[in-house]
PDB file of C-alpha atoms in Angstrom:
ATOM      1  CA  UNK U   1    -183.462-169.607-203.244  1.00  0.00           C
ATOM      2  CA  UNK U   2    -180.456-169.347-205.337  1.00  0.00           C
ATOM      3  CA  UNK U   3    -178.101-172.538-205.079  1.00  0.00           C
ATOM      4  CA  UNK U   4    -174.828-172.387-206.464  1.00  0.00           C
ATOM      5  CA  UNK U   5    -171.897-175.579-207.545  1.00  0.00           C
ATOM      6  CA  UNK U   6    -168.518-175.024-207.215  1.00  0.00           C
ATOM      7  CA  UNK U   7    -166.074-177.964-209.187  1.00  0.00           C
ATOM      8  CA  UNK U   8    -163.615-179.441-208.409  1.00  0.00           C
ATOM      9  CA  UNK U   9    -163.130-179.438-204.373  1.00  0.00           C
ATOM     10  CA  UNK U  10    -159.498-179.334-205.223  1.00  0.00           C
ATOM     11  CA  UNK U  11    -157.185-178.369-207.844  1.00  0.00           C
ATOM     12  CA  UNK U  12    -153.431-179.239-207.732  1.00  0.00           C
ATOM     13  CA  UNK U  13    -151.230-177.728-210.849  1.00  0.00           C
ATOM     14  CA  UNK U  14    -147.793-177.055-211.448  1.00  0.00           C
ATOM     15  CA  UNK U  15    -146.290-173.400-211.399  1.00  0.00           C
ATOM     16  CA  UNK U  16    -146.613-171.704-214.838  1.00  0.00           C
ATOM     17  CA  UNK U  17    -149.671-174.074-216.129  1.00  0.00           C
ATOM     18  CA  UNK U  18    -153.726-172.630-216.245  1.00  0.00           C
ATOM     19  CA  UNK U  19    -156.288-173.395-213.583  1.00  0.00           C
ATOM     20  CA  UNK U  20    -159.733-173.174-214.410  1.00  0.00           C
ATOM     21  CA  UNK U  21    -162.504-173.435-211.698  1.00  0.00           C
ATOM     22  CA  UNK U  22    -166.516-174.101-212.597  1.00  0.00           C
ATOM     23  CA  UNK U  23    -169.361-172.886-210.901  1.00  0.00           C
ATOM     24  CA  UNK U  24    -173.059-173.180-211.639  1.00  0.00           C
ATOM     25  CA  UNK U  25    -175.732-171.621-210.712  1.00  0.00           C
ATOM     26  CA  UNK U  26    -180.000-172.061-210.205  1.00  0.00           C
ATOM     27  CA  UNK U  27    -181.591-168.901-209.858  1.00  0.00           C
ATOM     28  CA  UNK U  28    -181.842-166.925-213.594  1.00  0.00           C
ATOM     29  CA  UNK U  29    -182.717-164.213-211.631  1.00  0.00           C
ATOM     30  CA  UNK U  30    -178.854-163.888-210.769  1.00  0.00           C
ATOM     31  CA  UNK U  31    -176.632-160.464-212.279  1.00  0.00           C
ATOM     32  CA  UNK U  32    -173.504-160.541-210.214  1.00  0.00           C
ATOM     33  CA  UNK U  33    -170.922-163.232-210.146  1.00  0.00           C
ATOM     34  CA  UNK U  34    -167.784-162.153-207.420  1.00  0.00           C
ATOM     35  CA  UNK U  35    -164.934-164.894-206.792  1.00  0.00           C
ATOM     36  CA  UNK U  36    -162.895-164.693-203.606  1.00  0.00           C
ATOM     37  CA  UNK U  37    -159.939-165.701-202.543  1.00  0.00           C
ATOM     38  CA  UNK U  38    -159.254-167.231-199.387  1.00  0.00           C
ATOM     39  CA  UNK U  39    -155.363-167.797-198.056  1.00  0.00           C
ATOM     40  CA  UNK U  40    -154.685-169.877-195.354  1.00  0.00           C
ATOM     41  CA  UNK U  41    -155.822-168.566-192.388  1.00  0.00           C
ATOM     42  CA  UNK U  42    -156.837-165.084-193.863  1.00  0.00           C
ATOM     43  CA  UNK U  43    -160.029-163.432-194.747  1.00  0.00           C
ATOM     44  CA  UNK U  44    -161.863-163.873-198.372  1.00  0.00           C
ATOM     45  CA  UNK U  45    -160.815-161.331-200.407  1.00  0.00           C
ATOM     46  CA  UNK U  46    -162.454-160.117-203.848  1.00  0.00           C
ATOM     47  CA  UNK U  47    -160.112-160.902-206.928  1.00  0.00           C
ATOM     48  CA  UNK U  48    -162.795-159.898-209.589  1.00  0.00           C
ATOM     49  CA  UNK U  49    -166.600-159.932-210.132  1.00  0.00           C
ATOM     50  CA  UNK U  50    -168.722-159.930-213.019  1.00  0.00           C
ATOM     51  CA  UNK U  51    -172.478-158.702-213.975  1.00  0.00           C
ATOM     52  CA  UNK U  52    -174.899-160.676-215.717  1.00  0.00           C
ATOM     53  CA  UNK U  53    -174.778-157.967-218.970  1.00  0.00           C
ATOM     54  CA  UNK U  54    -170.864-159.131-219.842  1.00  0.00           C
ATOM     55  CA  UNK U  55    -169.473-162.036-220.933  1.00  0.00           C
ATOM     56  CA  UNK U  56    -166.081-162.023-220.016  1.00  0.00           C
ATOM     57  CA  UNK U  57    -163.824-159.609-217.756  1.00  0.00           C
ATOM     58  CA  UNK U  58    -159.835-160.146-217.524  1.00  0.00           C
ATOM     59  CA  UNK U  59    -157.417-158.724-214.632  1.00  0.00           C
ATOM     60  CA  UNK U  60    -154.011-159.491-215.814  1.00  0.00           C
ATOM     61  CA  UNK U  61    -153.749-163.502-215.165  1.00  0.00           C
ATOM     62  CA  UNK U  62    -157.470-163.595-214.393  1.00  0.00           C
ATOM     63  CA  UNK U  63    -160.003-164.028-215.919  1.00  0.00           C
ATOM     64  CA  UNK U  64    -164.071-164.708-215.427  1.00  0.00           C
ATOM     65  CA  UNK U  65    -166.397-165.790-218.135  1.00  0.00           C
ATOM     66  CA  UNK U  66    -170.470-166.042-218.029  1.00  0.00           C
ATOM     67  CA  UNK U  67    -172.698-167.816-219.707  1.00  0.00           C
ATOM     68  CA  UNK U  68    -176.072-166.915-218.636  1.00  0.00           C
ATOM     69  CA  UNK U  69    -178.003-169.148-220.839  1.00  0.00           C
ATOM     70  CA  UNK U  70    -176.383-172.410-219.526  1.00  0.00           C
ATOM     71  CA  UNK U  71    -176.321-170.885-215.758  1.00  0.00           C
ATOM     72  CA  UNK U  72    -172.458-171.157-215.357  1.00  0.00           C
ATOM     73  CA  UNK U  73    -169.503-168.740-214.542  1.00  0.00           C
ATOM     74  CA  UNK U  74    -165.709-170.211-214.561  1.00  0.00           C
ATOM     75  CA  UNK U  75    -162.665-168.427-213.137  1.00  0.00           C
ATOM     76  CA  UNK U  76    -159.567-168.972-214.980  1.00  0.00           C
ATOM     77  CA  UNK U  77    -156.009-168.156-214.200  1.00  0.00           C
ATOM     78  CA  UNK U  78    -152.912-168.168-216.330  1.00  0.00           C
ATOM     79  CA  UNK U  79    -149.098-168.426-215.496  1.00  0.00           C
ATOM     80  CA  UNK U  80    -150.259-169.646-211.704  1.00  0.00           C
ATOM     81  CA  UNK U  81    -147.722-169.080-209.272  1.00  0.00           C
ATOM     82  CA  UNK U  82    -147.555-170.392-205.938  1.00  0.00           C
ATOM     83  CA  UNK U  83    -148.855-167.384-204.574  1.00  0.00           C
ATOM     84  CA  UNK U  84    -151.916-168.295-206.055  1.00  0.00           C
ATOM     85  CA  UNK U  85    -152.462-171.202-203.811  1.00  0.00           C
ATOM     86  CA  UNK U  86    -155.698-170.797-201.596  1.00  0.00           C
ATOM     87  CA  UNK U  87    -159.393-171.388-201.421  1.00  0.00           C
ATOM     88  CA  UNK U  88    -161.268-169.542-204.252  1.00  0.00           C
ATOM     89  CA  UNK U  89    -165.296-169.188-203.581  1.00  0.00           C
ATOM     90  CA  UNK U  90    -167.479-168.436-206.069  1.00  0.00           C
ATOM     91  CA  UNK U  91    -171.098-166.845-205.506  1.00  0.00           C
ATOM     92  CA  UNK U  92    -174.259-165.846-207.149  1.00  0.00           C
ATOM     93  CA  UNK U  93    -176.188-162.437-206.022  1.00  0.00           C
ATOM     94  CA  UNK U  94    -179.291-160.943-207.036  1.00  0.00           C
ATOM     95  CA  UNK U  95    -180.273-157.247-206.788  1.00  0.00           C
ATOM     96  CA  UNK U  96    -183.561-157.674-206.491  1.00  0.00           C
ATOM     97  CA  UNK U  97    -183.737-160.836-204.391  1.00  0.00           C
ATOM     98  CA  UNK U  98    -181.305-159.479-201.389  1.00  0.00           C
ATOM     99  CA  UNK U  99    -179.403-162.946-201.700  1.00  0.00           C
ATOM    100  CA  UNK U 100    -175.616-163.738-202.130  1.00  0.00           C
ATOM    101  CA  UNK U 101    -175.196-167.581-202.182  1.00  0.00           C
ATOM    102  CA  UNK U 102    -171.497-168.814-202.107  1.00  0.00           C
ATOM    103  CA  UNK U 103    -169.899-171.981-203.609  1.00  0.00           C
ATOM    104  CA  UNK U 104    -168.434-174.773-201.050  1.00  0.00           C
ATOM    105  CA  UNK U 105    -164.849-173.594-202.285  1.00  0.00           C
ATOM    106  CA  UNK U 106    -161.885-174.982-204.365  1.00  0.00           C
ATOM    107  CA  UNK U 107    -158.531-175.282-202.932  1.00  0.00           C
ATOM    108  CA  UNK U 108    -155.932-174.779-205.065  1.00  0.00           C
ATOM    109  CA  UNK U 109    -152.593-175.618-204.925  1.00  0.00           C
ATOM    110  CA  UNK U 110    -149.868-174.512-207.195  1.00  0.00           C
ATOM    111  CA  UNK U 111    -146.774-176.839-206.892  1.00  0.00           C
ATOM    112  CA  UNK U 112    -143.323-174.789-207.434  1.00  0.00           C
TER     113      UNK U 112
ATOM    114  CA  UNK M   1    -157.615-147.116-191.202  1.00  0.00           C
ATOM    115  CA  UNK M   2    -159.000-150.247-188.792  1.00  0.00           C
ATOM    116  CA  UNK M   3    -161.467-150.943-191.629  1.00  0.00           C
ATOM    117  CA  UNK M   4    -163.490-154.077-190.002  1.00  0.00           C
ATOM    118  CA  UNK M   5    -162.567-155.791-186.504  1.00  0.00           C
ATOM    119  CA  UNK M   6    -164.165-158.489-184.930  1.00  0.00           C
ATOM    120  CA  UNK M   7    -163.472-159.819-181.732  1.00  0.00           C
ATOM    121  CA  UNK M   8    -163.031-162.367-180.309  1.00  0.00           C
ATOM    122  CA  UNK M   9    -160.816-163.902-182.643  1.00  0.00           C
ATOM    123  CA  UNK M  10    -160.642-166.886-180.560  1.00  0.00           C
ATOM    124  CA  UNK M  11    -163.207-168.216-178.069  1.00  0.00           C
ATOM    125  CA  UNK M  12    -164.363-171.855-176.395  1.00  0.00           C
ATOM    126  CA  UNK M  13    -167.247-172.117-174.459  1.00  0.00           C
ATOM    127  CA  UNK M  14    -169.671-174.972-173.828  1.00  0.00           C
ATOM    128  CA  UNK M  15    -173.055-175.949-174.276  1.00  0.00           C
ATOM    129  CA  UNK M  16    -176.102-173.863-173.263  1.00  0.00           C
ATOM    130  CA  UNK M  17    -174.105-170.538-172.858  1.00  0.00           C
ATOM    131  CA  UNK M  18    -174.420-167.230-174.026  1.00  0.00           C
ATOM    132  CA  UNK M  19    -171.760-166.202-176.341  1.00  0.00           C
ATOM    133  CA  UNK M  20    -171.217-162.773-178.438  1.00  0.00           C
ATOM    134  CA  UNK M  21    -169.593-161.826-181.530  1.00  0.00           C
ATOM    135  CA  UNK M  22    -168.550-158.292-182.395  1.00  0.00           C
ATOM    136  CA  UNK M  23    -168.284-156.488-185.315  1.00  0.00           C
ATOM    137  CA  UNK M  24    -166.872-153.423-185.833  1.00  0.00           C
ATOM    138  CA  UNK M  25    -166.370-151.091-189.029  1.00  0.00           C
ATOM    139  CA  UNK M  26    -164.889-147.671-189.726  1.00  0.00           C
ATOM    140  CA  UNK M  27    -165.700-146.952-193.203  1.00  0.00           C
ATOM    141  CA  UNK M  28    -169.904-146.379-192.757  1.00  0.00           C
ATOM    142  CA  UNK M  29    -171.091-149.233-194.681  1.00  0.00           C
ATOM    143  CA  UNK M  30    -174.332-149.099-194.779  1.00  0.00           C
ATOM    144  CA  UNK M  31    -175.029-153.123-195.081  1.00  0.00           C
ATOM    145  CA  UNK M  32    -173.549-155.434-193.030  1.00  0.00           C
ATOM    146  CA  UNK M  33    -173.288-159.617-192.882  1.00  0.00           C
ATOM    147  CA  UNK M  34    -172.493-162.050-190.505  1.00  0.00           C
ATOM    148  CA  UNK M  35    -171.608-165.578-192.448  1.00  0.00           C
ATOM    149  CA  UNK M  36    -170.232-168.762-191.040  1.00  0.00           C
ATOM    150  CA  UNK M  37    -167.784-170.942-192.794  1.00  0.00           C
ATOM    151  CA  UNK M  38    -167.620-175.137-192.167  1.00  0.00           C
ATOM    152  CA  UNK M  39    -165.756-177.278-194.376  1.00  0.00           C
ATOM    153  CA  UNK M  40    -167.257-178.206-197.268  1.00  0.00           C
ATOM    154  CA  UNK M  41    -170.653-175.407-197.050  1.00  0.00           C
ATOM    155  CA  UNK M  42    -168.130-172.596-198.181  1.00  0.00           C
ATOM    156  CA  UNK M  43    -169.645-169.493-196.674  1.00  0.00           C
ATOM    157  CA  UNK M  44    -173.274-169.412-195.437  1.00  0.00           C
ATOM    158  CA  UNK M  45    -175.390-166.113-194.468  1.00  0.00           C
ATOM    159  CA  UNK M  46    -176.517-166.454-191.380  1.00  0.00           C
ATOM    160  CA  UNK M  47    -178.091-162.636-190.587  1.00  0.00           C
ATOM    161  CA  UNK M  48    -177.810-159.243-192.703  1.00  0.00           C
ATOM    162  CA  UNK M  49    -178.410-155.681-192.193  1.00  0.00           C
ATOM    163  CA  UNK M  50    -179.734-152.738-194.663  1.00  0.00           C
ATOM    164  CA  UNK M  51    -179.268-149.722-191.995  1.00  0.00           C
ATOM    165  CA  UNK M  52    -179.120-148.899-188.671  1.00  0.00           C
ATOM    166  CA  UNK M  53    -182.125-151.022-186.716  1.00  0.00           C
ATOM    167  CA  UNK M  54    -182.738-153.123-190.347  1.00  0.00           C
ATOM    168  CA  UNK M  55    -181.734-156.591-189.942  1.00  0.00           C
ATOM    169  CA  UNK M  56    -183.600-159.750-191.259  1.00  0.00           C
ATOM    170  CA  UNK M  57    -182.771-163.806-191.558  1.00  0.00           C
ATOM    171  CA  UNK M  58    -179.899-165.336-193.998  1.00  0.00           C
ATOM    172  CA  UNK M  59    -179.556-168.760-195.253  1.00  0.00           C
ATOM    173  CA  UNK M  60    -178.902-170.216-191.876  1.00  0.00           C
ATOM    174  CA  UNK M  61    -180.329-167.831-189.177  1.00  0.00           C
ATOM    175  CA  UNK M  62    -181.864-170.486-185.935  1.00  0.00           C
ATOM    176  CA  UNK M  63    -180.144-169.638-182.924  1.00  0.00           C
ATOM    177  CA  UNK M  64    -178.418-166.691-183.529  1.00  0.00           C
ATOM    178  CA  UNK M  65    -179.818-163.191-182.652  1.00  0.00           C
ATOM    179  CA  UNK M  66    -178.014-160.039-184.284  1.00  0.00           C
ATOM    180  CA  UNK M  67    -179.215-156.351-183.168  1.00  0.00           C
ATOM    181  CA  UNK M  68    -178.036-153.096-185.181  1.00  0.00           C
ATOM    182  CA  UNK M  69    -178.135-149.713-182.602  1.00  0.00           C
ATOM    183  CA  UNK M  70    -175.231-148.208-184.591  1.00  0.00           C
ATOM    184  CA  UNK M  71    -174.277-148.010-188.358  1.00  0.00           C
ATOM    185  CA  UNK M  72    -170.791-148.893-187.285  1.00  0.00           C
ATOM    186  CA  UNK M  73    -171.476-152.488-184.589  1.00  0.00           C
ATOM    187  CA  UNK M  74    -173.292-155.405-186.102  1.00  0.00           C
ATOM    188  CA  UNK M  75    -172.938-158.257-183.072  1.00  0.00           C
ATOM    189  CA  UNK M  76    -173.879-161.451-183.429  1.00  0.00           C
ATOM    190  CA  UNK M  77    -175.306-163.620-180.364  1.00  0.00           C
ATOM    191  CA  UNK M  78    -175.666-166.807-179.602  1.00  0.00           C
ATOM    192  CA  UNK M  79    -178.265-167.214-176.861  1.00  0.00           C
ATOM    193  CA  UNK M  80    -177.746-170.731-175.941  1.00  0.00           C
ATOM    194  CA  UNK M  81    -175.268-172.230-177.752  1.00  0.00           C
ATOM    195  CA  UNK M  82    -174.826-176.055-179.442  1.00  0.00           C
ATOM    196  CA  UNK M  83    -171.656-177.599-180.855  1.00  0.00           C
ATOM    197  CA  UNK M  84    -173.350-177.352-183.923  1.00  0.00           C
ATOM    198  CA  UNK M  85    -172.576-174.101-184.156  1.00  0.00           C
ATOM    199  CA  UNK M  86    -168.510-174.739-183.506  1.00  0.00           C
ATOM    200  CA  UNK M  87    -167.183-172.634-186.997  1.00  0.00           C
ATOM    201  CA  UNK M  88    -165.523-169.569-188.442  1.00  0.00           C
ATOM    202  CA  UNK M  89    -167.852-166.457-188.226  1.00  0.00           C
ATOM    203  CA  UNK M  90    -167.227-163.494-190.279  1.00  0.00           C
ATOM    204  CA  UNK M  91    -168.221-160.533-190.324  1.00  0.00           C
ATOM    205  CA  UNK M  92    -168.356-157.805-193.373  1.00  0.00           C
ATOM    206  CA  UNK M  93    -169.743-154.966-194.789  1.00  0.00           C
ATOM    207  CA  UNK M  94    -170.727-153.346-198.158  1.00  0.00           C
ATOM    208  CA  UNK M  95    -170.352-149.585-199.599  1.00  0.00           C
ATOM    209  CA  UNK M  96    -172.775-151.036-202.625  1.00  0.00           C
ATOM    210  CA  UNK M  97    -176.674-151.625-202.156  1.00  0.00           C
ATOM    211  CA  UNK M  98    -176.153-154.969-200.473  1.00  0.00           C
ATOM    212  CA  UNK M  99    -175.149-158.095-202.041  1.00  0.00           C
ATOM    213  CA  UNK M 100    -174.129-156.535-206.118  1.00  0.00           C
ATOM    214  CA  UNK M 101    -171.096-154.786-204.770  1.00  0.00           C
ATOM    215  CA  UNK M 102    -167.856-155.780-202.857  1.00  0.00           C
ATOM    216  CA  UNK M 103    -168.127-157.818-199.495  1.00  0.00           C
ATOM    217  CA  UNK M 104    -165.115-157.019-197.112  1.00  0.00           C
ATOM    218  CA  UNK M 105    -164.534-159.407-194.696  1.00  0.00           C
ATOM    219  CA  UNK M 106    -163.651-159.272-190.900  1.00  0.00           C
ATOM    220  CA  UNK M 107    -160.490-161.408-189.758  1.00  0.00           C
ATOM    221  CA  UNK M 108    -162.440-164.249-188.624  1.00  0.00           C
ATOM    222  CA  UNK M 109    -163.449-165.474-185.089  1.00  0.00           C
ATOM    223  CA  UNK M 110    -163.321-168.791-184.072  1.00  0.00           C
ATOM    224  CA  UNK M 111    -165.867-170.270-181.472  1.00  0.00           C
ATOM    225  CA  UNK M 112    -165.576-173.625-180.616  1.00  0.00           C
ATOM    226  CA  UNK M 113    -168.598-175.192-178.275  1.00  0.00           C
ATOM    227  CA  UNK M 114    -167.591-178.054-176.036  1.00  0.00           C
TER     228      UNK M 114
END
């Protein structure tokens, strides 16, 4: 089954600079790459998702990039805020395998 | 709009009992997950279901039973239940075909097992 690396654990920046989270992935069978985020105490919630068949997809001061060849999606953020400070998950799904496998999670912190 | 509810949110119990999970959703989803979350394993599938009376095994699925009688309930049950199984369940559904669309997640509950 699909198996999928999340880097770093944790993440601690200061307000205004980028964060950039890694995650890799084993199945090449894989087409959709969703990142949640996770507040303290709250549900995951879906910031933004990507399918295998683009490279790159941008909402405002996020952005996701793919690169299918090396097996490895990264989730970057710009002009963090301390709003942004949670657990982000990463995950791996495959239409025709029925599987979503998630990343063990990066906690970010954004330092005011 | 209650959108997904589980309940409890909190519960203890102890070894070798019989504890249930619910999960309900308004929106007629068709599929619908129940993951658990321990530190350090992120989130892990323990059961999924297609349709009404369509479930089948996640990632993690020994010693939970799940049953699907309604489009709308999805419970989760633990028949005899170990402190391995103290974590954060969640619940959530899907208006895509499964896993390539948008998961919406439950509050949480919280079962410890003493």
């Amino acid at each position: 089954g699909e198996n999928v690396e999340q880097h770093p654990s944790t993440l601690s920046v200061q307000e205004g600079d980028s964060a950039v989270i890694k995650c890799t992935y084993s199945d090449s069978a894989s087409n959709y790459f969703p990142w949640y985020k996770q507040e303290l105490g709250k549900r995951p919630q879906l910031i933004i998702d990507i399918r295998s068949n683009v490279g790159e997809k941008k909402d405002q001061r996020i952005a996701v990039t793919l690169n299918k060849t090396a097996k490895h999606f990264s989730l970057h953020i710009t002009e963090t805020q301390p709003e942004d400070s949670a657990v982000y998950f990463c995950a791996a799904a495959s239409s025709g395998n029925n599987d979503m496998r998630f990343g063990a999670g990066t906690r970010l912190t954004v330092k005011p | 709009d209650a959108g997904i509810t589980q309940s409890p949110r909190y519960k203890i119990t102890e070894t070798g009992r019989q504890v249930t999970l619910m999960c309900h959703q308004t929106w007629s989803h068709s599929y619908m997950f129940w993951y658990r979350q321990d530190l350090g394993h992120g989130l892990r599938l323990i059961y999924y279901s297609a349709a009404a009376d369509i479930t089948d095994k996640g990632e993690v699925p020994d010693g939970y039973v799940v049953s699907r009688s309604k489009t709308e309930n999805f419970p989760l049950t633990l028949e005899s239940a170990t402190r391995s199984q103290t974590s954060v369940y969640f619940c959530a559904s899907s208006k895509g075909t499964g896993y390539t669309g948008e998961l919406f997640f439950g509050e949480g509950s919280r079962l410890t097992v003493l």
